Coordinates of C-alpha atoms in Angstrom, one line a residue:
X1 CA 15.1 -87.9 -17.9
X2 CA 17.4 -90.9 -17.6
X3 CA 17.3 -91.2 -21.4
X4 CA 19.3 -87.9 -21.8
X5 CA 22.3 -89.3 -19.9
X6 CA 25.4 -88.8 -22.1
X7 CA 24.0 -85.9 -24.0
X8 CA 25.8 -82.5 -24.2
X9 CA 23.7 -79.9 -22.7
X10 CA 23.8 -76.1 -22.0
X11 CA 22.4 -74.8 -18.7
X12 CA 21.6 -71.1 -18.4
X13 CA 21.6 -70.4 -14.6
X14 CA 21.3 -66.6 -14.8
X15 CA 23.9 -63.8 -14.4
X16 CA 24.8 -64.9 -10.9
X17 CA 25.8 -68.5 -11.6
X18 CA 26.6 -68.2 -15.4
X19 CA 26.2 -70.6 -18.3
X20 CA 27.3 -74.2 -17.9
X21 CA 28.0 -76.8 -20.7
X22 CA 28.9 -80.4 -20.3
X23 CA 27.8 -84.0 -20.7
X24 CA 25.0 -85.3 -18.6
X25 CA 26.2 -87.9 -16.2
X26 CA 23.1 -88.6 -14.1
X27 CA 19.7 -87.1 -13.4
X28 CA 18.1 -87.4 -9.9
X29 CA 14.4 -87.0 -10.2
X30 CA 13.7 -87.2 -6.5
X31 CA 16.2 -84.4 -5.6
X32 CA 15.5 -82.5 -8.8
X33 CA 19.2 -82.2 -9.6
X34 CA 21.3 -82.9 -12.7
X35 CA 25.0 -83.8 -12.7
X36 CA 27.2 -82.9 -15.7
X37 CA 30.7 -84.1 -16.6
X38 CA 33.5 -82.4 -18.5
X39 CA 32.1 -79.0 -17.4
X40 CA 32.7 -75.6 -18.9
X41 CA 31.5 -72.4 -17.2
X42 CA 31.1 -69.4 -19.4
X43 CA 33.4 -71.2 -21.9
X44 CA 36.2 -71.9 -19.4
X45 CA 36.9 -75.4 -18.1
X46 CA 35.9 -75.9 -14.5
X47 CA 38.3 -77.1 -11.8
X48 CA 36.0 -79.9 -10.7
X49 CA 35.2 -82.7 -13.2
X50 CA 31.6 -83.0 -12.1
X51 CA 29.1 -80.4 -11.1
X52 CA 25.6 -81.0 -9.6
X53 CA 23.0 -78.3 -10.3
X54 CA 19.5 -77.9 -8.8
X55 CA 16.5 -77.5 -11.1
X56 CA 15.5 -74.3 -9.2
X57 CA 18.8 -72.6 -10.4
X58 CA 18.3 -73.5 -14.0
X59 CA 16.5 -70.9 -16.1
X60 CA 17.0 -72.7 -19.5
X61 CA 18.2 -76.1 -20.5
X62 CA 19.3 -76.8 -24.1
X63 CA 20.4 -80.2 -25.5
X64 CA 23.3 -79.5 -27.9
X65 CA 24.2 -83.0 -28.9
X66 CA 22.8 -86.5 -28.4
X67 CA 24.7 -89.3 -26.6
X68 CA 25.9 -90.9 -29.8
X69 CA 27.1 -87.6 -31.3
X70 CA 28.7 -86.7 -28.0
X71 CA 30.9 -89.7 -28.0
X72 CA 32.3 -88.8 -31.5
X73 CA 32.8 -85.2 -30.5
X74 CA 34.5 -85.9 -27.2
X75 CA 36.9 -88.3 -28.9
X76 CA 38.5 -85.3 -30.7
X77 CA 41.5 -84.0 -28.9
X78 CA 40.9 -80.6 -27.3
X79 CA 42.9 -78.1 -25.3
X80 CA 42.4 -78.1 -21.5
X81 CA 40.7 -74.7 -21.4
X82 CA 38.0 -74.7 -24.1
X83 CA 36.6 -76.7 -27.0
X84 CA 38.5 -76.9 -30.3
X85 CA 37.3 -75.2 -33.4
X86 CA 36.2 -78.5 -34.8
X87 CA 34.3 -79.4 -31.7
X88 CA 32.5 -76.0 -31.5
X89 CA 31.6 -76.3 -35.2
X90 CA 30.3 -79.9 -34.6
X91 CA 28.4 -78.7 -31.5
X92 CA 26.9 -75.6 -33.1
X93 CA 26.4 -77.2 -36.5
X94 CA 27.4 -74.3 -38.6
X95 CA 24.7 -71.7 -38.7
X96 CA 22.0 -73.9 -37.2
X97 CA 20.9 -73.3 -33.7
X98 CA 20.8 -76.1 -31.1
X99 CA 17.4 -77.4 -30.0
X100 CA 15.7 -76.3 -26.9
X101 CA 14.5 -79.5 -25.2
X102 CA 13.5 -78.4 -21.7
X103 CA 12.4 -74.9 -20.7
X104 CA 11.7 -74.0 -17.1
X105 CA 8.8 -71.8 -16.1
X106 CA 9.7 -68.3 -16.9
X107 CA 7.3 -66.8 -14.3
X108 CA 8.9 -69.0 -11.7
X109 CA 12.4 -68.0 -12.6
X110 CA 11.6 -64.3 -12.8
X111 CA 10.0 -64.3 -9.3
X112 CA 12.8 -66.4 -7.7
X113 CA 16.2 -64.9 -7.1
X114 CA 18.9 -67.3 -8.2
X115 CA 20.7 -68.7 -5.2
X116 CA 23.1 -71.4 -4.4
X117 CA 21.4 -74.7 -3.4
X118 CA 22.8 -77.0 -0.7
X119 CA 23.2 -79.7 -3.4
X120 CA 25.2 -77.5 -5.8
X121 CA 28.9 -78.2 -6.0
X122 CA 31.2 -75.6 -7.6
X123 CA 33.9 -73.1 -6.5
X124 CA 33.4 -70.4 -9.2
X125 CA 30.0 -69.2 -8.1
X126 CA 31.3 -65.7 -7.1
X127 CA 32.3 -64.7 -10.6
X128 CA 29.9 -62.8 -12.7
X129 CA 28.9 -64.0 -16.1
X130 CA 30.8 -62.5 -19.0
X131 CA 28.3 -61.0 -21.5
X132 CA 28.3 -63.0 -24.8
X133 CA 26.2 -63.3 -27.9
X134 CA 24.6 -66.5 -26.5
X135 CA 21.5 -64.6 -25.5
X136 CA 20.7 -64.0 -29.2
X137 CA 21.1 -67.7 -29.8
X138 CA 18.8 -68.5 -26.9
X139 CA 16.2 -66.2 -28.3
X140 CA 16.5 -68.0 -31.6
X141 CA 16.2 -71.3 -29.8
X142 CA 13.0 -70.1 -28.2
X143 CA 11.5 -69.2 -31.6
X144 CA 12.8 -72.3 -33.4
X145 CA 10.6 -75.1 -34.6
X146 CA 9.6 -78.4 -32.9
X147 CA 11.7 -81.3 -31.9
X148 CA 11.3 -83.1 -35.2
X149 CA 12.8 -80.3 -37.3
X150 CA 15.7 -79.8 -34.8
X151 CA 16.6 -83.5 -34.8
X152 CA 16.5 -83.6 -38.6
X153 CA 19.0 -80.6 -38.6
X154 CA 21.2 -82.4 -36.2
X155 CA 21.4 -85.5 -38.3
X156 CA 22.2 -83.4 -41.4
X157 CA 25.1 -81.7 -39.5
X158 CA 26.4 -85.1 -38.3
X159 CA 26.4 -86.4 -41.8
X160 CA 28.2 -83.3 -43.1
X161 CA 30.8 -83.8 -40.4
X162 CA 31.4 -87.4 -41.2
X163 CA 31.7 -86.7 -44.9
X164 CA 34.2 -83.9 -44.2
X165 CA 36.3 -86.1 -42.0
X166 CA 36.3 -88.9 -44.6
X167 CA 37.2 -86.6 -47.6
X168 CA 40.0 -84.5 -45.9
X169 CA 42.7 -85.7 -43.7
X170 CA 42.4 -84.7 -40.1
X171 CA 44.5 -81.7 -39.4
X172 CA 46.4 -81.5 -36.2
X173 CA 45.2 -78.9 -33.8
X174 CA 47.8 -76.1 -33.6
X175 CA 49.6 -76.0 -30.4
X176 CA 48.7 -73.1 -28.2
X177 CA 51.5 -70.7 -27.5
X178 CA 52.5 -70.8 -23.9
X179 CA 53.7 -67.7 -22.1
X180 CA 57.0 -68.3 -20.4
X181 CA 56.0 -66.0 -17.6
X182 CA 53.1 -68.3 -16.6
X183 CA 55.2 -71.5 -16.7
X184 CA 55.7 -72.7 -13.1
X185 CA 58.9 -74.2 -12.0
X186 CA 58.6 -77.5 -10.3
X187 CA 60.4 -78.5 -7.0
X188 CA 62.6 -80.9 -8.9
X189 CA 63.9 -78.1 -11.2
X190 CA 64.6 -75.8 -8.2
X191 CA 65.9 -78.3 -5.6
X192 CA 67.5 -80.9 -7.8
X193 CA 71.1 -79.9 -7.0
X194 CA 72.9 -82.3 -4.7
X195 CA 73.3 -80.9 -1.2
X196 CA 76.8 -82.3 -0.9
X197 CA 78.1 -79.7 -3.3
X198 CA 77.3 -76.9 -0.8
X199 CA 78.7 -78.5 2.3
X200 CA 82.4 -78.1 1.4
X201 CA 83.7 -74.7 2.1
X202 CA 85.6 -72.8 -0.6
X203 CA 89.3 -72.2 0.3
X204 CA 89.9 -68.6 -0.9
X205 CA 93.5 -68.5 0.3
X206 CA 94.4 -71.6 -1.6
X207 CA 92.7 -70.4 -4.7
X208 CA 94.5 -67.0 -4.4
X209 CA 97.9 -68.7 -4.0
X210 CA 97.5 -70.2 -7.4
X211 CA 97.8 -66.8 -9.0
X212 CA 101.3 -65.3 -9.0
X213 CA 100.8 -61.6 -9.2
X214 CA 104.5 -60.7 -9.2
X215 CA 105.1 -63.0 -12.2
X216 CA 102.0 -61.7 -14.0
X217 CA 103.0 -58.0 -13.7
X218 CA 106.6 -58.8 -14.6
X219 CA 105.3 -60.4 -17.8
X220 CA 103.2 -57.4 -18.5
X221 CA 106.2 -55.0 -18.1
X222 CA 108.4 -57.2 -20.3
X223 CA 105.8 -56.9 -23.1
X224 CA 105.8 -53.1 -23.0
X225 CA 107.9 -51.1 -25.5
X226 CA 111.4 -49.9 -24.5
X227 CA 110.3 -46.3 -24.3
X228 CA 107.8 -47.1 -21.6
X229 CA 110.4 -49.0 -19.7
X230 CA 112.7 -46.0 -19.8
X231 CA 110.0 -43.7 -18.5
X232 CA 109.0 -46.1 -15.7
X233 CA 112.6 -46.2 -14.5
X234 CA 112.5 -42.5 -13.6
X235 CA 111.2 -41.9 -10.1
X236 CA 108.2 -39.7 -9.8
X237 CA 109.0 -36.4 -8.1
X238 CA 107.8 -36.1 -4.6
X239 CA 104.8 -33.9 -4.0
X240 CA 105.0 -31.2 -1.4
X241 CA 102.4 -29.1 0.4
X242 CA 102.3 -25.3 0.0
X243 CA 103.9 -24.9 3.5
X244 CA 106.7 -27.5 3.0
X245 CA 110.3 -26.7 2.0
X246 CA 111.2 -28.0 -1.5
X247 CA 114.9 -27.3 -1.1
X248 CA 117.2 -30.0 0.2
X249 CA 118.4 -29.2 3.7
X250 CA 121.0 -30.9 5.8
X251 CA 120.4 -33.6 8.4
X252 CA 117.9 -32.7 11.1
X253 CA 119.6 -31.7 14.4
X254 CA 117.5 -32.5 17.4
X255 CA 119.9 -31.5 20.1
X256 CA 120.1 -27.7 19.5
X257 CA 120.4 -26.7 23.2
X258 CA 123.8 -27.2 25.0
X259 CA 124.4 -26.4 28.6
X260 CA 127.8 -26.0 30.3
X261 CA 127.1 -28.5 33.0
X262 CA 126.3 -32.2 33.0
X263 CA 122.6 -32.8 32.6
X264 CA 121.2 -35.7 34.7
X265 CA 117.8 -35.6 33.0
X266 CA 116.8 -34.8 29.4
X267 CA 113.4 -34.1 28.1
X268 CA 111.9 -34.4 24.6
X269 CA 109.2 -32.2 23.0
X270 CA 106.4 -33.4 20.8
X271 CA 108.4 -32.5 17.7
X272 CA 111.4 -34.6 18.9
X273 CA 113.7 -31.9 20.0
X274 CA 115.9 -32.6 23.1
X275 CA 115.7 -30.2 26.0
X276 CA 118.4 -30.8 28.7
X277 CA 117.8 -30.0 32.4
X278 CA 119.9 -27.5 34.3
X279 CA 120.6 -26.9 38.0
X280 CA 119.0 -24.3 40.2
X281 CA 122.3 -22.4 40.6
X282 CA 122.7 -22.1 36.8
X283 CA 119.1 -20.9 36.4
X284 CA 119.6 -18.3 39.1
X285 CA 122.6 -16.9 37.3
X286 CA 120.6 -16.9 34.1
X287 CA 117.8 -14.8 35.7
X288 CA 120.3 -12.4 37.2
X289 CA 121.9 -12.0 33.8
X290 CA 118.5 -11.2 32.4
X291 CA 117.9 -8.5 35.0
X292 CA 121.2 -6.9 34.0
X293 CA 119.9 -6.7 30.4
X294 CA 116.6 -5.1 31.5
X295 CA 114.4 -8.2 32.1
X296 CA 113.4 -7.3 35.6
X297 CA 111.5 -9.5 38.1
X298 CA 108.3 -7.6 37.4
X299 CA 108.6 -8.4 33.7
X300 CA 109.4 -12.0 34.5
X301 CA 106.4 -12.2 36.9
X302 CA 104.0 -10.9 34.2
X303 CA 105.4 -13.4 31.6
X304 CA 105.1 -16.4 33.9
X305 CA 101.6 -15.3 35.1
X306 CA 100.4 -14.9 31.5
X307 CA 101.7 -18.3 30.4
X308 CA 100.2 -20.0 33.5
X309 CA 96.8 -18.3 32.9
X310 CA 96.8 -19.4 29.3
X311 CA 97.5 -23.0 30.4
X312 CA 94.7 -22.9 33.0
X313 CA 92.1 -21.5 30.6
X314 CA 92.8 -24.3 28.2
X315 CA 92.5 -26.9 31.0
X316 CA 89.2 -25.4 32.1
X317 CA 87.7 -26.0 28.7
X318 CA 88.6 -22.9 26.6
X319 CA 85.9 -21.4 24.5
X320 CA 83.5 -24.2 25.3
X321 CA 83.5 -23.3 29.0
X322 CA 84.1 -19.5 28.9
X323 CA 81.5 -17.9 26.7
X324 CA 78.6 -15.5 27.3
X325 CA 76.0 -18.3 26.9
X326 CA 77.6 -20.3 29.7
X327 CA 77.6 -17.9 32.6
X328 CA 75.6 -20.2 34.9
X329 CA 78.6 -22.5 35.4
X330 CA 81.7 -20.3 35.6
X331 CA 84.8 -22.2 36.7
X332 CA 86.4 -21.7 40.1
X333 CA 90.2 -21.7 40.8
X334 CA 91.9 -21.6 44.2
X335 CA 95.5 -20.3 44.3
X336 CA 97.7 -21.1 47.3
X337 CA 100.5 -18.5 47.6
X338 CA 103.6 -18.5 49.8
X339 CA 105.5 -15.4 51.0
X340 CA 108.1 -15.5 48.1
X341 CA 108.6 -15.0 44.4
X342 CA 106.6 -18.2 43.5
X343 CA 103.7 -16.8 45.6
X344 CA 103.8 -13.6 43.6
X345 CA 103.6 -15.6 40.4
X346 CA 100.5 -17.3 41.7
X347 CA 98.8 -13.9 42.6
X348 CA 99.6 -12.6 39.1
X349 CA 98.0 -15.7 37.6
X350 CA 94.9 -15.2 39.8
X351 CA 94.6 -11.6 38.7
X352 CA 94.6 -12.5 35.0
X353 CA 92.1 -15.3 35.5
X354 CA 89.8 -12.9 37.3
X355 CA 89.9 -10.7 34.2
X356 CA 88.6 -13.6 32.2
X357 CA 85.5 -14.0 34.5
X358 CA 86.9 -16.9 36.4
X359 CA 86.0 -17.1 40.1
X360 CA 89.3 -16.9 42.0
X361 CA 90.2 -17.5 45.6
X362 CA 93.8 -16.8 46.8
X363 CA 95.3 -17.7 50.2
X364 CA 98.2 -15.7 51.5
X365 CA 99.7 -16.3 55.1
X366 CA 99.1 -13.4 57.5
X367 CA 102.6 -12.0 57.7
X368 CA 103.3 -8.5 59.1
X369 CA 106.0 -7.9 56.5
X370 CA 106.3 -9.6 53.1
X371 CA 108.4 -9.1 50.0
X372 CA 107.5 -5.9 48.1
X373 CA 106.6 -8.0 45.0
X374 CA 103.9 -9.8 47.0
X375 CA 102.5 -6.5 48.2
X376 CA 102.4 -5.0 44.7
X377 CA 100.7 -8.0 43.3
X378 CA 98.1 -8.1 46.2
X379 CA 97.3 -4.4 45.5
X380 CA 96.7 -5.2 41.9
X381 CA 94.6 -8.2 42.8
X382 CA 92.4 -6.1 45.1
X383 CA 91.2 -4.3 41.9
X384 CA 89.4 -7.4 40.7
X385 CA 86.4 -9.2 42.0
X386 CA 88.5 -12.1 43.4
X387 CA 88.4 -13.3 47.0
X388 CA 91.5 -12.9 49.2
X389 CA 91.7 -14.8 52.5
X390 CA 94.2 -15.3 55.3
X391 CA 92.3 -18.2 56.9
X392 CA 91.8 -21.8 55.7
X393 CA 88.2 -21.6 57.0
X394 CA 87.3 -19.1 54.3
X395 CA 88.3 -21.4 51.4
X396 CA 85.5 -22.9 49.3
X397 CA 83.6 -25.8 50.8
X398 CA 82.3 -26.8 47.4
X399 CA 84.3 -28.6 44.7
X400 CA 86.6 -26.3 42.7
X401 CA 87.9 -26.8 39.2
X402 CA 91.7 -26.4 39.6
X403 CA 94.1 -25.7 42.5
X404 CA 97.3 -23.7 41.8
X405 CA 100.1 -24.5 44.2
X406 CA 102.7 -21.8 44.6
X407 CA 103.6 -22.4 48.3
X408 CA 107.0 -23.9 47.8
X409 CA 110.3 -22.1 47.4
X410 CA 113.7 -23.5 46.2
X411 CA 115.6 -22.0 49.1
X412 CA 113.4 -21.8 52.2
X413 CA 112.0 -25.2 53.2
X414 CA 111.2 -24.1 56.8
X415 CA 107.7 -23.2 55.7
X416 CA 106.7 -26.8 55.5
X417 CA 106.8 -27.0 59.3
X418 CA 104.3 -24.2 59.8
X419 CA 100.8 -25.2 60.9
X420 CA 99.0 -23.2 58.2
X421 CA 101.2 -25.0 55.6
X422 CA 100.3 -28.4 56.8
X423 CA 96.6 -27.5 57.0
X424 CA 96.7 -26.4 53.4
X425 CA 98.3 -29.6 52.4
X426 CA 95.6 -31.6 54.0
X427 CA 92.9 -29.5 52.5
X428 CA 94.4 -29.7 48.9
X429 CA 95.0 -33.5 49.1
X430 CA 91.5 -34.1 50.4
X431 CA 90.0 -32.1 47.6
X432 CA 89.3 -33.9 44.3
X433 CA 90.4 -31.0 42.2
X434 CA 93.5 -31.4 40.0
X435 CA 96.6 -29.4 41.1
X436 CA 99.0 -27.3 39.0
X437 CA 102.4 -26.6 40.6
X438 CA 104.2 -23.4 39.5
X439 CA 108.0 -23.8 39.4
X440 CA 108.2 -26.6 42.0
X441 CA 111.5 -27.4 43.8
X442 CA 113.7 -30.3 42.8
X443 CA 112.9 -32.2 46.0
X444 CA 109.2 -32.3 45.2
X445 CA 106.1 -30.9 46.9
X446 CA 103.8 -32.3 49.6
X447 CA 100.7 -31.6 47.5
X448 CA 100.2 -34.1 44.8
X449 CA 100.4 -32.3 41.5
X450 CA 98.9 -33.3 38.1
X451 CA 100.8 -30.7 36.2
X452 CA 104.1 -28.9 36.8
X453 CA 105.3 -25.7 35.2
X454 CA 109.0 -25.1 34.7
X455 CA 110.6 -21.7 33.6
X456 CA 112.9 -21.2 30.6
X457 CA 114.7 -24.5 31.0
X458 CA 113.6 -27.4 33.2
X459 CA 115.2 -28.4 36.4
X460 CA 116.3 -31.9 37.3
X461 CA 113.0 -32.9 39.0
X462 CA 113.4 -36.0 41.2
X463 CA 109.8 -36.8 42.3
X464 CA 106.2 -37.2 41.1
X465 CA 105.4 -34.0 39.3
X466 CA 102.9 -35.2 36.8
X467 CA 103.0 -33.8 33.3
X468 CA 105.9 -31.3 33.0
X469 CA 105.3 -28.1 30.9
X470 CA 107.9 -25.6 29.9
X471 CA 107.2 -21.8 29.9
X472 CA 109.0 -19.3 27.7
X473 CA 109.8 -16.2 29.7
X474 CA 111.3 -14.3 26.7
X475 CA 115.1 -14.4 27.4
X476 CA 117.0 -13.8 24.2
X477 CA 119.8 -16.0 22.8
X478 CA 122.6 -13.6 23.8
X479 CA 121.4 -13.6 27.4
X480 CA 121.7 -17.4 27.4
X481 CA 125.2 -17.1 26.0
X482 CA 126.3 -15.0 29.0
X483 CA 126.0 -18.1 31.2
X484 CA 127.4 -20.5 28.6
X485 CA 124.1 -21.9 27.2
X486 CA 123.9 -22.5 23.5
X487 CA 120.2 -21.9 22.9
X488 CA 117.7 -22.5 20.1
X489 CA 114.0 -22.1 20.9
X490 CA 112.1 -25.4 21.2
X491 CA 108.7 -23.6 21.5
X492 CA 108.0 -23.1 17.8
X493 CA 104.7 -21.2 17.5
X494 CA 103.8 -21.6 21.2
X495 CA 104.8 -20.1 24.5
X496 CA 104.0 -23.3 26.5
X497 CA 104.9 -26.8 25.5
X498 CA 104.8 -30.2 27.2
X499 CA 108.0 -32.1 28.0
X500 CA 108.4 -35.9 28.2
X501 CA 111.2 -37.6 30.1
X502 CA 113.8 -39.1 27.7
X503 CA 114.6 -42.7 28.5

């Protein structure tokens, strides 16, 4: 078999391994293997230049070209994936079939399942063989004549090929069209940019400063026609909402309330209006003038109680806290009342809160005789489900939501020396609940208040009163004029507004 080294052979290894073509490099008789070079498997060039195949895997071996003819054929330039047309014509020899030189035992091959031998070397053994028309050629090779006739046919084909090459100039093999999508980019093409160009940061501010926007837009405006310049000079009319005044009005006056006495302290509303403070004597004369015009103390009590109730309901959470789906955590309010008009205002507030399903507790000192306003308000409060107590021990031991302080009076300060008063101060200050003071005196209260409610016009408060709120009790402008007050309502659409000290 060493005489066949250099020949071009075709090895049929079955459907599993496929068909191999290549030039015989060496034949190992002891190991029964053959090594071929320039290998093609099923017409496709193999990745490895050499392949060694065992004789047991070969079903049929065909010699396509001799060693001399193989040197001439392999010298022709070919594409990397398959033989050129000239090479295939030279190998196949036109219509003539190649000669079958060695045929393995068919019975042996049929009984033996093709398998990969330990001496075989290839990577494409898992691919199945592509069906071709080579089986018909193999059948023709089996039925062909002897070796002498085949060799004669090969010599004739060789002479025809030599005459053709001598008579006609060799044509260049047309270049195969390469798909751009399959072209791989090398690392040099991708990473060839110098790294120094990316290390320097780009200065955006410096680059933006090179562009003068004002000069650019000025140049654009100068290039516009004169008609457009004339239209641009007109200011666009201001756009108003549906609820805004489109008529020009005079300057806004923020000080619309004037009092006859000097005001030590001034307050400012959220809208910027100035509200001056008044003395307690002036406010007493104002309430007396209101009673003369029909605004009795009972009417004033109901107005103050209604405004205080509305404020407390908002502080408790409003609709988020008081709704039918939240009955398991109803708020609790404790009202501390004194034996005077401020105490009556606190009882009125407790009665209205109880009507809104708020749990209320009121404390009233156990006096034998009290003002008739207190007695009337207590009788009305007894009609509700609220709790009334005369002892500090009956006050809630659990945390409450808000404490309403109506213990203090502007005239009688003797109550602060009473034991029950001092006990209430200790209980309220030790409680963590916020405190709302109703009409506190100017000197301040002993119970620390978070909110303070003033009536009609604020007093000059000289202490820590927390956030000050102003309540509208409904006195008209002419009633204010009776005591020398020029009044313009600062409440707007509300009956209760916050005040801020003017600095």
